[in-house]
Every structure is written in structure tokens, then in C-alpha cells.
Amino acid sequence: MPIKRTITSERVAIMRNIVFIVLCVIGLQASAQVVTLDSCRHMALSNNKEIQQASLGIEKANYQRKEAAAAYLPQFDLTAGYIYNSRRVSLVKEDQMLPTKSFNLQTGTYDYNLVIDPRTGAPLQVDGQYVPSTVALLPKSGLSYNIHNLMGGALTVTQPIYMGGKITAMNQITDLAQQLAREMRESKVEDVIYNVDAAYWQVVSLCAKQKLARSYVNLVEKLSSDVKAMVNEGVATHANQLAVDVKLNEANVDMTKVDNGVTLSRMLLAQLCGLPVNTMMTLADEGHDELDMTLAPTNYNLDEVYGKRHDVRSLELATKIYDQQVKVARSEMMPKLAAVAALHATNPNSYDGFENRFGAAFSVGATLRMPLWHWGGLSNKVKAAQVEANVKRLELDDAKEKIALQISQAAFSYQEAFKTWNATKANLAQADENLRIANLAFKEGMGTLDEVLTAQTAWLKANSEKIDAEINVKLTRVFLDKVMGNMAY
């Protein structure tokens, strides 16, 4: 029994170790995840805050477009109010006594009922005023109303009929503004893609230089070992050893700088992708000795380029918006006609003796506003809007001229970068051969140490220039696609 228990415990321990090793392997694979350029672009587009802000700008423009479209429809408004008054309202100051009339059969008219003076038989006058024989009493209390609590409300409907073209122009403006928001977002997207591509190829370049630096250190270390052996054999001097050691120290310093550069460039790429800066990523192109260097066509049609450039389309939309702004300004000089209907109610009831209850009524009408004379203020407003529209047209023409020059420069830079890359390949082949001959001559005693060091330095420079040329081809290609509106993402 003790033997079986020991065997079982050993198996459990072995299984635990296997599981631990598998988990470690999985963790290492996850930490060394290979990321492509398209993956970096996708992560950057998904996490970039400026693009998210531009997307919200599109959403805002959509709401503004719907707001402008609502101006075509009738507007319903409800207004209500309440007022407390400390005193009652009386239509008369005191009780009123009004004279009365009686029908006269002889004249067929109504005559005032007046007091007759028995002495003269004529109507009695006191202080020049006739004295009525009968009066109608209007008491003050009957003409006083309780308005302590005054309430009222109105439901109004307003239908614009003609607003001088302002509603149509505003709808055009908001529709163009929505398109402009989309173009601005696409411009942000292209900027992000360009920055990500530049950071990606910068990492690839520094990784290649890191590999080159290590190869150069190994090369100098091998030479240092050979020189040390030659010093021990008496065929080389300590000065030769010191010269090689200086080169070795310089190579180690350069390798440290490249290592730091790789780390910082990876952090920048991770930040652009919206990831933590310490995220470990292995790029799909960083281990390749040769990159895809197919020469892309550089011919173009300016009209087609203008149609694909988001900044040009943005300026065109802005010009159209300013043209509509002129119409909005001109609408202030036009008559404005609208139909109005209202249902209103008051308490006390103003329609029936001011009783303390609600009374309602309905009314329908129309409003017309016609500007007559504003001392040139409205016409000058239109002229100012026209000037702004002309300014935008000039900006558009200027942008097109600069874009034409920019495309030509980008095409020349790309072609020059490709030619430089071809030249660096030939230089590298020559540097490899020179290094081989210098090493062989040094081993055979036919060459000097300085010749080997010079050949090694030239080999390092040729490799570094080839790497720079490769990355420059990639970057100039990306920039050419950007200025020609051909960026694919």
C-alpha cells in the first residue's frame, strides 16, 4: 500500500508540472502575439478618441438635419399662466343711477322720464341739469369681480407658409453639414492610418537595425578574438587590440541605443493602437530580410484625385454651405407669411360675466411680416455673406493648386526612394565582397587591421542605408497613397 500511494503522488506531481508548463507556453504565445499592419490599423481606428469625436459630430449633424426638416411642419405650443391679485376689480367707483325713458305715442320716440315743475309745467332743472323722475340703479357690488386667482392658457398652432426661402436653405445647410461631418471623419481616419503606418514601419526599421547591430557586435567580437590570438602569437600588437576594443565598445553603445529605440517605438505604436504602452507585440514584418518592394504606379488624373480627397470634398461642401448662407441672409429681406390657430381659456371666464370657471374660445388667423426700411442693414448682411462664400471658393482653388504640387512632389519622392533602394542593394553587395576580401587578406597576412575595420564600418553603413531605403520606400508609398486619396483601410 505505501508503494502505491507513493506512485500515485508522483503521478499527480508530474501532471501538475505538465499543466504548469502548458500554461506557461500558452502565456508566452499570447504575450508574443504576431500583429499585422491591418490589425494595428483596425485597433487604432477602434480606439482613437478623435475618430470617436468625429463620429459624434456626424450624429450631431444628423439631429440638426432633422431639426431643420421639422420647420416645414406645423408647430404646436401650449402656454399657461397663473396670477394672484390682492384686490377685486370693480368697473364703477360707486353705485350708478341711470335715467330711464318712456315711449311717447304722439312722437313715436322714447323720451326721458323727467320731473315736471308744477309752476311752469316744464322739466325741472337743478344747477342746469334735468332731474329724472325715475332711475335704473346699477349697484357697485354687481359690477365688481373676484380676480384673486387668475388663470389662463392657450394652445396655438403655427404653420409657416412662406419664410423667404429660409427653411429650404437651412435644410440644405444641415444636409451639407452632415456630409461635411462624414468627410471630416474620413480625413481623421486617414491621418490615423498614416501615423500608424509610419510607427509600424519605424518599428520594423529599428528591429532590422537591432538585428544588424547584433550582427556587427558579433563580427567585431570575432575580430577581437582573432586579434587577441594573434597578439598572443606575437603577430599583432596591443595597439591593434586596443583599436578593435574601441570599435567593440562603440558597437555595444550603438546596440544599446537601438534597443532603447525599439522599445520606445513599440510603445508609440501601442499607444496609437489604443493599447497599454507596455503591451508586447511582435510585428509580422519585423523578421523579414526582404520586404515586398513592388513599384506602384505614379500616374494620376487631377480631377479624379480631387474627387477622392476628403479635404477637397470638405472645402467643396463648405463652399455650398456658404452659398446657402447667402440665401438665409437674403430671406431676411423677404415677406414672411404664416397661418395661426389658437384655443385659449381663462378663469375667471372673460366670455361670460367673469364667473369663477373656465371659459374657452377658438380663433384662426394669419400673420404677415414685410421688411420695409432698415437703412441698408439687411442688404449689407447679404453682401457680407456673399463675400464669405467667395473667400471659400478662393480657399478651394488654392487648395487644389497646392494639392497638385503636393502630388508631384510625393510621386518624385517615391520614385527617388525606389531608385535609392536599388542603389543600396548594389552598395551592400559590394560591401559584402569588400569585407570578405579584407578578412581573407588579413588572415593571410596580406592586409592590415585598419582595412578590416574600414570594411566592417562600410558593411555596417551599407546595411543601415539599405534598411533606411526600404522603410523610406514604404513611407513614401503610404504618403503617395494618402495625397492621391488611394489609402485602403
GROMACS .gro file of C-alpha atoms in nm:
model
  489
    1MET     CA    1   0.000   0.000   0.000
    2PRO     CA    2   0.271   0.264   0.078
    3ILE     CA    3   0.433   0.190  -0.259
    4LYS     CA    4   0.105   0.252  -0.449
    5ARG     CA    5   0.046   0.577  -0.262
    6THR     CA    6   0.396   0.695  -0.348
    7ILE     CA    7   0.346   0.614  -0.717
    8THR     CA    8   0.009   0.794  -0.721
    9SER     CA    9   0.150   1.108  -0.560
   10GLU     CA   10   0.434   1.110  -0.809
   11ARG     CA   11   0.188   1.090  -1.098
   12VAL     CA   12  -0.012   1.381  -0.955
   13ALA     CA   13   0.304   1.588  -0.922
   14ILE     CA   14   0.403   1.506  -1.282
   15MET     CA   15   0.057   1.604  -1.410
   16ARG     CA   16   0.076   1.932  -1.220
   17ASN     CA   17   0.412   2.009  -1.376
   18ILE     CA   18   0.281   1.928  -1.724
   19VAL     CA   19  -0.021   2.155  -1.675
   20PHE     CA   20   0.206   2.431  -1.545
   21ILE     CA   21   0.438   2.400  -1.846
   22VAL     CA   22   0.143   2.407  -2.089
   23LEU     CA   23   0.003   2.719  -1.924
   24CYS     CA   24   0.342   2.888  -1.941
   25VAL     CA   25   0.373   2.804  -2.311
   26ILE     CA   26   0.025   2.942  -2.376
   27GLY     CA   27   0.110   3.258  -2.184
   28LEU     CA   28   0.432   3.304  -2.379
   29GLN     CA   29   0.249   3.257  -2.707
   30ALA     CA   30  -0.014   3.511  -2.602
   31SER     CA   31   0.249   3.760  -2.495
   32ALA     CA   32   0.434   3.718  -2.824
   33GLN     CA   33   0.128   3.762  -3.042
   34VAL     CA   34   0.209   3.838  -3.404
   35VAL     CA   35   0.034   4.155  -3.523
   36THR     CA   36  -0.007   4.260  -3.885
   37LEU     CA   37  -0.029   4.611  -4.022
   38ASP     CA   38  -0.402   4.570  -4.086
   39SER     CA   39  -0.452   4.460  -3.724
   40CYS     CA   40  -0.274   4.773  -3.600
   41ARG     CA   41  -0.489   4.988  -3.826
   42HIS     CA   42  -0.807   4.822  -3.703
   43MET     CA   43  -0.713   4.866  -3.337
   44ALA     CA   44  -0.621   5.231  -3.394
   45LEU     CA   45  -0.949   5.305  -3.572
   46SER     CA   46  -1.147   5.133  -3.298
   47ASN     CA   47  -0.978   5.312  -3.009
   48ASN     CA   48  -0.886   5.656  -3.143
   49LYS     CA   49  -1.061   5.932  -2.948
   50GLU     CA   50  -1.053   6.185  -3.231
   51ILE     CA   51  -1.235   5.944  -3.460
   52GLN     CA   52  -1.492   5.881  -3.188
   53GLN     CA   53  -1.542   6.257  -3.155
   54ALA     CA   54  -1.584   6.286  -3.533
   55SER     CA   55  -1.845   6.007  -3.522
   56LEU     CA   56  -2.035   6.204  -3.258
   57GLY     CA   57  -2.011   6.505  -3.487
   58ILE     CA   58  -2.190   6.304  -3.758
   59GLU     CA   59  -2.459   6.209  -3.508
   60LYS     CA   60  -2.499   6.573  -3.406
   61ALA     CA   61  -2.529   6.683  -3.770
   62ASN     CA   62  -2.800   6.420  -3.823
   63TYR     CA   63  -3.004   6.564  -3.535
   64GLN     CA   64  -2.959   6.915  -3.672
   65ARG     CA   65  -3.082   6.798  -4.013
   66LYS     CA   66  -3.395   6.653  -3.853
   67GLU     CA   67  -3.442   6.975  -3.658
   68ALA     CA   68  -3.431   7.179  -3.980
   69ALA     CA   69  -3.677   6.941  -4.152
   70ALA     CA   70  -3.925   6.994  -3.866
   71ALA     CA   71  -3.957   7.362  -3.966
   72TYR     CA   72  -4.177   7.257  -4.261
   73LEU     CA   73  -4.438   7.114  -4.023
   74PRO     CA   74  -4.692   7.299  -3.805
   75GLN     CA   75  -4.573   7.394  -3.459
   76PHE     CA   76  -4.791   7.325  -3.154
   77ASP     CA   77  -4.732   7.530  -2.841
   78LEU     CA   78  -4.906   7.530  -2.506
   79THR     CA   79  -4.891   7.841  -2.288
   80ALA     CA   80  -5.032   7.859  -1.935
   81GLY     CA   81  -5.012   8.107  -1.651
   82TYR     CA   82  -5.137   8.189  -1.303
   83ILE     CA   83  -5.154   8.524  -1.122
   84TYR     CA   84  -5.272   8.603  -0.770
   85ASN     CA   85  -5.426   8.952  -0.727
   86SER     CA   86  -5.471   9.106  -0.384
   87ARG     CA   87  -5.781   9.310  -0.473
   88ARG     CA   88  -6.108   9.268  -0.657
   89VAL     CA   89  -6.182   9.464  -0.975
   90SER     CA   90  -6.487   9.698  -0.997
   91LEU     CA   91  -6.599   9.858  -1.322
   92VAL     CA   92  -6.753  10.156  -1.138
   93LYS     CA   93  -6.640  10.369  -0.849
   94GLU     CA   94  -6.980  10.371  -0.672
   95ASP     CA   95  -7.346  10.281  -0.727
   96GLN     CA   96  -7.474  10.426  -1.054
   97MET     CA   97  -7.827  10.569  -1.117
   98LEU     CA   98  -7.911  10.592  -1.485
   99PRO     CA   99  -8.211  10.793  -1.622
  100THR     CA  100  -8.488  10.598  -1.794
  101LYS     CA  101  -8.705  10.663  -2.100
  102SER     CA  102  -9.072  10.604  -2.180
  103PHE     CA  103  -9.234  10.564  -2.521
  104ASN     CA  104  -9.422  10.871  -2.645
  105LEU     CA  105  -9.725  10.769  -2.854
  106GLN     CA  106  -9.754  11.113  -3.006
  107THR     CA  107  -9.399  11.144  -3.133
  108GLY     CA  108  -9.326  10.772  -3.168
  109THR     CA  109  -8.995  10.813  -2.984
  110TYR     CA  110  -8.853  10.742  -2.642
  111ASP     CA  111  -8.836  11.042  -2.409
  112TYR     CA  112  -8.656  11.075  -2.078
  113ASN     CA  113  -8.873  11.047  -1.765
  114LEU     CA  114  -8.818  11.389  -1.608
  115VAL     CA  115  -8.961  11.573  -1.306
  116ILE     CA  116  -9.215  11.842  -1.422
  117ASP     CA  117  -9.211  12.177  -1.245
  118PRO     CA  118  -9.579  12.237  -1.136
  119ARG     CA  119  -9.534  12.609  -1.161
  120THR     CA  120  -9.416  12.617  -1.519
  121GLY     CA  121  -9.518  12.274  -1.648
  122ALA     CA  122  -9.165  12.240  -1.789
  123PRO     CA  123  -8.899  11.981  -1.687
  124LEU     CA  124  -8.731  12.078  -1.363
  125GLN     CA  125  -8.365  12.178  -1.378
  126VAL     CA  126  -8.123  12.190  -1.088
  127ASP     CA  127  -7.788  12.355  -1.148
  128GLY     CA  128  -7.859  12.342  -1.519
  129GLN     CA  129  -7.924  11.966  -1.518
  130TYR     CA  130  -8.260  11.796  -1.574
  131VAL     CA  131  -8.387  11.589  -1.283
  132PRO     CA  132  -8.505  11.239  -1.385
  133SER     CA  133  -8.828  11.119  -1.229
  134THR     CA  134  -8.720  10.754  -1.239
  135VAL     CA  135  -8.372  10.598  -1.245
  136ALA     CA  136  -8.219  10.250  -1.304
  137LEU     CA  137  -7.992  10.151  -1.018
  138LEU     CA  138  -7.657   9.986  -1.110
  139PRO     CA  139  -7.504   9.881  -0.777
  140LYS     CA  140  -7.126   9.877  -0.746
  141SER     CA  141  -7.139   9.527  -0.599
  142GLY     CA  142  -7.294   9.395  -0.919
  143LEU     CA  143  -7.005   9.532  -1.127
  144SER     CA  144  -6.726   9.402  -0.901
  145TYR     CA  145  -6.547   9.076  -0.988
  146ASN     CA  146  -6.328   8.832  -0.798
  147ILE     CA  147  -5.994   8.808  -0.976
  148HIS     CA  148  -5.785   8.699  -0.681
  149ASN     CA  149  -5.689   8.378  -0.867
  150LEU     CA  150  -5.642   8.449  -1.237
  151MET     CA  151  -5.560   8.153  -1.462
  152GLY     CA  152  -5.527   8.130  -1.837
  153GLY     CA  153  -5.387   7.914  -2.113
  154ALA     CA  154  -5.366   7.884  -2.489
  155LEU     CA  155  -5.292   7.603  -2.735
  156THR     CA  156  -5.157   7.757  -3.055
  157VAL     CA  157  -5.079   7.604  -3.394
  158THR     CA  158  -4.848   7.789  -3.635
  159GLN     CA  159  -4.798   7.673  -3.992
  160PRO     CA  160  -4.525   7.853  -4.192
  161ILE     CA  161  -4.643   7.926  -4.546
  162TYR     CA  162  -4.359   8.136  -4.687
  163MET     CA  163  -4.045   8.232  -4.495
  164GLY     CA  164  -3.848   8.390  -4.777
  165GLY     CA  165  -3.671   8.063  -4.862
  166LYS     CA  166  -3.504   8.040  -4.521
  167ILE     CA  167  -3.646   7.697  -4.429
  168THR     CA  168  -3.535   7.541  -4.757
  169ALA     CA  169  -3.188   7.695  -4.727
  170MET     CA  170  -3.149   7.574  -4.367
  171ASN     CA  171  -3.243   7.220  -4.473
  172GLN     CA  172  -2.981   7.236  -4.747
  173ILE     CA  173  -2.723   7.363  -4.498
  174THR     CA  174  -2.787   7.086  -4.244
  175ASP     CA  175  -2.777   6.819  -4.516
  176LEU     CA  176  -2.444   6.955  -4.642
  177ALA     CA  177  -2.318   6.981  -4.282
  178GLN     CA  178  -2.391   6.613  -4.229
  179GLN     CA  179  -2.192   6.526  -4.542
  180LEU     CA  180  -1.914   6.756  -4.422
  181ALA     CA  181  -1.903   6.578  -4.085
  182ARG     CA  182  -1.858   6.246  -4.268
  183GLU     CA  183  -1.575   6.385  -4.480
  184MET     CA  184  -1.402   6.526  -4.172
  185ARG     CA  185  -1.426   6.188  -4.003
  186GLU     CA  186  -1.270   6.019  -4.308
  187SER     CA  187  -0.989   6.276  -4.300
  188LYS     CA  188  -0.927   6.186  -3.934
  189VAL     CA  189  -0.925   5.818  -4.029
  190GLU     CA  190  -0.664   5.875  -4.299
  191ASP     CA  191  -0.446   6.074  -4.059
  192VAL     CA  192  -0.464   5.794  -3.802
  193ILE     CA  193  -0.385   5.530  -4.065
  194TYR     CA  194  -0.086   5.731  -4.187
  195ASN     CA  195   0.051   5.775  -3.834
  196VAL     CA  196   0.002   5.405  -3.757
  197ASP     CA  197   0.178   5.303  -4.078
  198ALA     CA  198   0.468   5.536  -4.003
  199ALA     CA  199   0.502   5.398  -3.648
  200TYR     CA  200   0.469   5.038  -3.773
  201TRP     CA  201   0.745   5.072  -4.031
  202GLN     CA  202   0.958   5.262  -3.782
  203VAL     CA  203   0.942   4.960  -3.551
  204VAL     CA  204   1.026   4.730  -3.843
  205SER     CA  205   1.320   4.953  -3.935
  206LEU     CA  206   1.458   4.965  -3.582
  207CYS     CA  207   1.413   4.590  -3.537
  208ALA     CA  208   1.615   4.535  -3.855
  209LYS     CA  209   1.881   4.774  -3.727
  210GLN     CA  210   1.875   4.595  -3.393
  211LYS     CA  211   1.948   4.268  -3.571
  212LEU     CA  212   2.217   4.443  -3.775
  213ALA     CA  213   2.374   4.591  -3.461
  214ARG     CA  214   2.394   4.249  -3.300
  215SER     CA  215   2.549   4.104  -3.615
  216TYR     CA  216   2.801   4.386  -3.617
  217VAL     CA  217   2.884   4.328  -3.250
  218ASN     CA  218   2.936   3.958  -3.322
  219LEU     CA  219   3.152   4.049  -3.619
  220VAL     CA  220   3.372   4.282  -3.413
  221GLU     CA  221   3.386   4.030  -3.128
  222LYS     CA  222   3.508   3.765  -3.371
  223LEU     CA  223   3.773   4.004  -3.497
  224SER     CA  224   3.868   4.090  -3.138
  225SER     CA  225   3.909   3.722  -3.061
  226ASP     CA  226   4.125   3.670  -3.371
  227VAL     CA  227   4.342   3.973  -3.291
  228LYS     CA  228   4.383   3.857  -2.932
  229ALA     CA  229   4.507   3.521  -3.056
  230MET     CA  230   4.743   3.697  -3.294
  231VAL     CA  231   4.874   3.913  -3.011
  232ASN     CA  232   4.943   3.600  -2.809
  233GLU     CA  233   5.130   3.458  -3.108
  234GLY     CA  234   5.325   3.779  -3.149
  235VAL     CA  235   5.199   3.865  -3.497
  236ALA     CA  236   4.984   4.160  -3.377
  237THR     CA  237   5.039   4.445  -3.135
  238HIS     CA  238   4.849   4.564  -2.831
  239ALA     CA  239   4.766   4.880  -3.027
  240ASN     CA  240   4.579   4.660  -3.274
  241GLN     CA  241   4.389   4.504  -2.983
  242LEU     CA  242   4.301   4.846  -2.840
  243ALA     CA  243   4.173   4.966  -3.178
  244VAL     CA  244   3.943   4.663  -3.206
  245ASP     CA  245   3.825   4.704  -2.846
  246VAL     CA  246   3.732   5.068  -2.915
  247LYS     CA  247   3.526   4.957  -3.214
  248LEU     CA  248   3.365   4.687  -2.998
  249ASN     CA  249   3.269   4.939  -2.728
  250GLU     CA  250   3.123   5.171  -2.990
  251ALA     CA  251   2.924   4.881  -3.136
  252ASN     CA  252   2.785   4.792  -2.792
  253VAL     CA  253   2.685   5.152  -2.727
  254ASP     CA  254   2.512   5.170  -3.065
  255MET     CA  255   2.332   4.844  -2.993
  256THR     CA  256   2.208   4.984  -2.660
  257LYS     CA  257   2.075   5.293  -2.839
  258VAL     CA  258   1.899   5.076  -3.095
  259ASP     CA  259   1.748   4.857  -2.820
  260ASN     CA  260   1.609   5.166  -2.648
  261GLY     CA  261   1.479   5.296  -2.979
  262VAL     CA  262   1.297   4.970  -3.047
  263THR     CA  263   1.135   4.980  -2.703
  264LEU     CA  264   1.019   5.341  -2.743
  265SER     CA  265   0.892   5.284  -3.096
  266ARG     CA  266   0.691   4.982  -2.979
  267MET     CA  267   0.542   5.194  -2.702
  268LEU     CA  268   0.444   5.462  -2.954
  269LEU     CA  269   0.279   5.204  -3.181
  270ALA     CA  270   0.089   5.053  -2.887
  271GLN     CA  271  -0.031   5.399  -2.784
  272LEU     CA  272  -0.154   5.472  -3.138
  273CYS     CA  273  -0.335   5.138  -3.138
  274GLY     CA  274  -0.512   5.229  -2.814
  275LEU     CA  275  -0.328   4.965  -2.611
  276PRO     CA  276  -0.124   4.999  -2.292
  277VAL     CA  277   0.224   5.124  -2.378
  278ASN     CA  278   0.386   4.817  -2.223
  279THR     CA  279   0.193   4.577  -2.450
  280MET     CA  280   0.424   4.322  -2.610
  281MET     CA  281   0.363   4.288  -2.983
  282THR     CA  282   0.561   4.108  -3.249
  283LEU     CA  283   0.510   4.265  -3.589
  284ALA     CA  284   0.457   4.039  -3.887
  285ASP     CA  285   0.719   4.222  -4.098
  286GLU     CA  286   0.994   4.275  -3.843
  287GLY     CA  287   1.174   3.943  -3.903
  288HIS     CA  288   1.181   3.958  -4.284
  289ASP     CA  289   1.512   4.012  -4.454
  290GLU     CA  290   1.337   4.137  -4.768
  291LEU     CA  291   1.010   4.331  -4.774
  292ASP     CA  292   0.762   4.348  -5.057
  293MET     CA  293   0.905   4.628  -5.270
  294THR     CA  294   0.685   4.620  -5.579
  295LEU     CA  295   0.692   4.953  -5.760
  296ALA     CA  296   0.347   5.114  -5.757
  297PRO     CA  297   0.221   5.326  -6.048
  298THR     CA  298   0.260   5.700  -6.001
  299ASN     CA  299   0.044   5.828  -6.286
  300TYR     CA  300  -0.271   6.014  -6.182
  301ASN     CA  301  -0.559   6.231  -6.301
  302LEU     CA  302  -0.605   6.551  -6.103
  303ASP     CA  303  -0.983   6.559  -6.142
  304GLU     CA  304  -1.005   6.202  -6.011
  305VAL     CA  305  -0.772   6.288  -5.723
  306TYR     CA  306  -0.985   6.590  -5.630
  307GLY     CA  307  -1.290   6.365  -5.624
  308LYS     CA  308  -1.119   6.123  -5.383
  309ARG     CA  309  -0.952   6.374  -5.149
  310HIS     CA  310  -1.163   6.425  -4.837
  311ASP     CA  311  -1.017   6.768  -4.768
  312VAL     CA  312  -1.114   6.889  -5.117
  313ARG     CA  313  -1.464   6.748  -5.080
  314SER     CA  314  -1.486   6.918  -4.741
  315LEU     CA  315  -1.397   7.255  -4.893
  316GLU     CA  316  -1.649   7.200  -5.174
  317LEU     CA  317  -1.920   7.125  -4.919
  318ALA     CA  318  -1.818   7.429  -4.714
  319THR     CA  319  -1.849   7.646  -5.027
  320LYS     CA  320  -2.200   7.514  -5.089
  321ILE     CA  321  -2.291   7.580  -4.725
  322TYR     CA  322  -2.179   7.943  -4.756
  323ASP     CA  323  -2.385   7.976  -5.075
  324GLN     CA  324  -2.689   7.866  -4.876
  325GLN     CA  325  -2.595   8.114  -4.603
  326VAL     CA  326  -2.636   8.387  -4.865
  327LYS     CA  327  -2.992   8.265  -4.923
  328VAL     CA  328  -3.057   8.268  -4.548
  329ALA     CA  329  -2.937   8.628  -4.527
  330ARG     CA  330  -3.148   8.724  -4.830
  331SER     CA  331  -3.457   8.568  -4.669
  332GLU     CA  332  -3.446   8.844  -4.406
  333MET     CA  333  -3.544   9.086  -4.684
  334MET     CA  334  -3.842   8.876  -4.797
  335PRO     CA  335  -4.200   8.876  -4.663
  336LYS     CA  336  -4.292   8.604  -4.417
  337LEU     CA  337  -4.640   8.454  -4.408
  338ALA     CA  338  -4.778   8.206  -4.157
  339ALA     CA  339  -5.121   8.070  -4.058
  340VAL     CA  340  -5.210   8.072  -3.688
  341ALA     CA  341  -5.487   7.896  -3.494
  342ALA     CA  342  -5.538   7.903  -3.117
  343LEU     CA  343  -5.761   7.756  -2.849
  344HIS     CA  344  -5.749   7.977  -2.538
  345ALA     CA  345  -5.920   7.962  -2.199
  346THR     CA  346  -5.936   8.189  -1.893
  347ASN     CA  347  -6.054   8.163  -1.535
  348PRO     CA  348  -6.247   8.379  -1.438
  349ASN     CA  349  -6.450   8.335  -1.755
  350SER     CA  350  -6.391   8.656  -1.952
  351TYR     CA  351  -6.654   8.549  -2.204
  352ASP     CA  352  -6.943   8.514  -1.959
  353GLY     CA  353  -6.955   8.767  -1.677
  354PHE     CA  354  -6.618   8.682  -1.521
  355GLU     CA  355  -6.756   8.383  -1.337
  356ASN     CA  356  -6.507   8.174  -1.144
  357ARG     CA  357  -6.492   7.897  -1.400
  358PHE     CA  358  -6.301   7.832  -1.722
  359GLY     CA  359  -6.424   7.978  -2.047
  360ALA     CA  360  -6.273   7.878  -2.380
  361ALA     CA  361  -6.275   8.013  -2.735
  362PHE     CA  362  -6.116   7.933  -3.072
  363SER     CA  363  -5.950   8.173  -3.316
  364VAL     CA  364  -5.791   8.144  -3.660
  365GLY     CA  365  -5.578   8.398  -3.843
  366ALA     CA  366  -5.265   8.473  -4.042
  367THR     CA  367  -4.954   8.682  -3.984
  368LEU     CA  368  -4.754   8.871  -4.245
  369ARG     CA  369  -4.422   9.041  -4.183
  370MET     CA  370  -4.280   9.263  -4.454
  371PRO     CA  371  -3.943   9.437  -4.401
  372LEU     CA  372  -3.965   9.793  -4.533
  373TRP     CA  373  -3.662  10.001  -4.443
  374HIS     CA  374  -3.360   9.905  -4.233
  375TRP     CA  375  -3.109  10.164  -4.355
  376GLY     CA  376  -2.921   9.909  -4.567
  377GLY     CA  377  -2.861   9.670  -4.277
  378LEU     CA  378  -3.022   9.368  -4.444
  379SER     CA  379  -2.865   9.427  -4.786
  380ASN     CA  380  -2.521   9.466  -4.630
  381LYS     CA  381  -2.575   9.140  -4.444
  382VAL     CA  382  -2.638   8.966  -4.778
  383LYS     CA  383  -2.325   9.123  -4.929
  384ALA     CA  384  -2.115   9.008  -4.632
  385ALA     CA  385  -2.243   8.652  -4.678
  386GLN     CA  386  -2.155   8.669  -5.048
  387VAL     CA  387  -1.801   8.780  -4.961
  388GLU     CA  388  -1.762   8.483  -4.723
  389ALA     CA  389  -1.878   8.248  -4.998
  390ASN     CA  390  -1.622   8.396  -5.238
  391VAL     CA  391  -1.349   8.352  -4.975
  392LYS     CA  392  -1.433   7.982  -4.951
  393ARG     CA  393  -1.413   7.948  -5.329
  394LEU     CA  394  -1.066   8.104  -5.325
  395GLU     CA  395  -0.962   7.864  -5.047
  396LEU     CA  396  -1.083   7.573  -5.259
  397ASP     CA  397  -0.891   7.690  -5.566
  398ASP     CA  398  -0.578   7.749  -5.357
  399ALA     CA  399  -0.606   7.404  -5.200
  400LYS     CA  400  -0.634   7.240  -5.544
  401GLU     CA  401  -0.321   7.418  -5.665
  402LYS     CA  402  -0.126   7.311  -5.357
  403ILE     CA  403  -0.253   6.953  -5.387
  404ALA     CA  404  -0.134   6.935  -5.748
  405LEU     CA  405   0.216   7.037  -5.634
  406GLN     CA  406   0.199   6.804  -5.334
  407ILE     CA  407   0.114   6.503  -5.552
  408SER     CA  408   0.400   6.578  -5.791
  409GLN     CA  409   0.645   6.603  -5.502
  410ALA     CA  410   0.515   6.281  -5.345
  411ALA     CA  411   0.544   6.094  -5.677
  412PHE     CA  412   0.902   6.216  -5.729
  413SER     CA  413   0.993   6.128  -5.368
  414TYR     CA  414   0.856   5.777  -5.409
  415GLN     CA  415   1.041   5.718  -5.736
  416GLU     CA  416   1.359   5.859  -5.585
  417ALA     CA  417   1.321   5.634  -5.279
  418PHE     CA  418   1.280   5.329  -5.501
  419LYS     CA  419   1.591   5.417  -5.704
  420THR     CA  420   1.785   5.476  -5.382
  421TRP     CA  421   1.679   5.136  -5.254
  422ASN     CA  422   1.807   4.968  -5.574
  423ALA     CA  423   2.135   5.155  -5.535
  424THR     CA  424   2.173   5.045  -5.171
  425LYS     CA  425   2.134   4.681  -5.278
  426ALA     CA  426   2.426   4.717  -5.515
  427ASN     CA  427   2.629   4.900  -5.248
  428LEU     CA  428   2.554   4.625  -4.997
  429ALA     CA  429   2.670   4.355  -5.238
  430GLN     CA  430   2.993   4.548  -5.291
  431ALA     CA  431   3.036   4.599  -4.914
  432ASP     CA  432   2.990   4.224  -4.852
  433GLU     CA  433   3.256   4.144  -5.109
  434ASN     CA  434   3.496   4.406  -4.973
  435LEU     CA  435   3.455   4.268  -4.621
  436ARG     CA  436   3.514   3.914  -4.739
  437ILE     CA  437   3.831   4.015  -4.923
  438ALA     CA  438   3.956   4.226  -4.629
  439ASN     CA  439   3.905   3.938  -4.381
  440LEU     CA  440   4.072   3.693  -4.613
  441ALA     CA  441   4.368   3.924  -4.675
  442PHE     CA  442   4.405   3.992  -4.303
  443LYS     CA  443   4.409   3.620  -4.223
  444GLU     CA  444   4.668   3.557  -4.492
  445GLY     CA  445   4.880   3.843  -4.366
  446MET     CA  446   4.828   4.043  -4.684
  447GLY     CA  447   4.603   4.310  -4.531
  448THR     CA  448   4.605   4.539  -4.232
  449LEU     CA  449   4.369   4.562  -3.936
  450ASP     CA  450   4.265   4.912  -4.041
  451GLU     CA  451   4.147   4.775  -4.375
  452VAL     CA  452   3.929   4.517  -4.195
  453LEU     CA  453   3.782   4.778  -3.960
  454THR     CA  454   3.714   5.009  -4.252
  455ALA     CA  455   3.546   4.726  -4.441
  456GLN     CA  456   3.335   4.639  -4.138
  457THR     CA  457   3.229   5.002  -4.098
  458ALA     CA  458   3.141   5.023  -4.466
  459TRP     CA  459   2.945   4.697  -4.436
  460LEU     CA  460   2.750   4.834  -4.140
  461LYS     CA  461   2.679   5.160  -4.324
  462ALA     CA  462   2.565   4.977  -4.639
  463ASN     CA  463   2.326   4.755  -4.441
  464SER     CA  464   2.192   5.052  -4.245
  465GLU     CA  465   2.137   5.252  -4.565
  466LYS     CA  466   1.955   4.958  -4.723
  467ILE     CA  467   1.723   4.934  -4.422
  468ASP     CA  468   1.658   5.308  -4.430
  469ALA     CA  469   1.591   5.292  -4.803
  470GLU     CA  470   1.343   5.007  -4.762
  471ILE     CA  471   1.148   5.190  -4.493
  472ASN     CA  472   1.165   5.514  -4.689
  473VAL     CA  473   1.005   5.335  -4.986
  474LYS     CA  474   0.725   5.215  -4.759
  475LEU     CA  475   0.669   5.558  -4.603
  476THR     CA  476   0.678   5.747  -4.931
  477ARG     CA  477   0.434   5.493  -5.076
  478VAL     CA  478   0.195   5.548  -4.788
  479PHE     CA  479   0.223   5.925  -4.826
  480LEU     CA  480   0.168   5.900  -5.202
  481ASP     CA  481  -0.147   5.694  -5.143
  482LYS     CA  482  -0.264   5.949  -4.890
  483VAL     CA  483  -0.219   6.255  -5.112
  484MET     CA  484  -0.377   6.073  -5.407
  485GLY     CA  485  -0.674   5.959  -5.199
  486ASN     CA  486  -0.593   5.589  -5.253
  487MET     CA  487  -0.546   5.476  -4.895
  488ALA     CA  488  -0.707   5.136  -4.847
  489TYR     CA  489  -0.820   5.051  -4.495
   0.00000   0.00000   0.00000
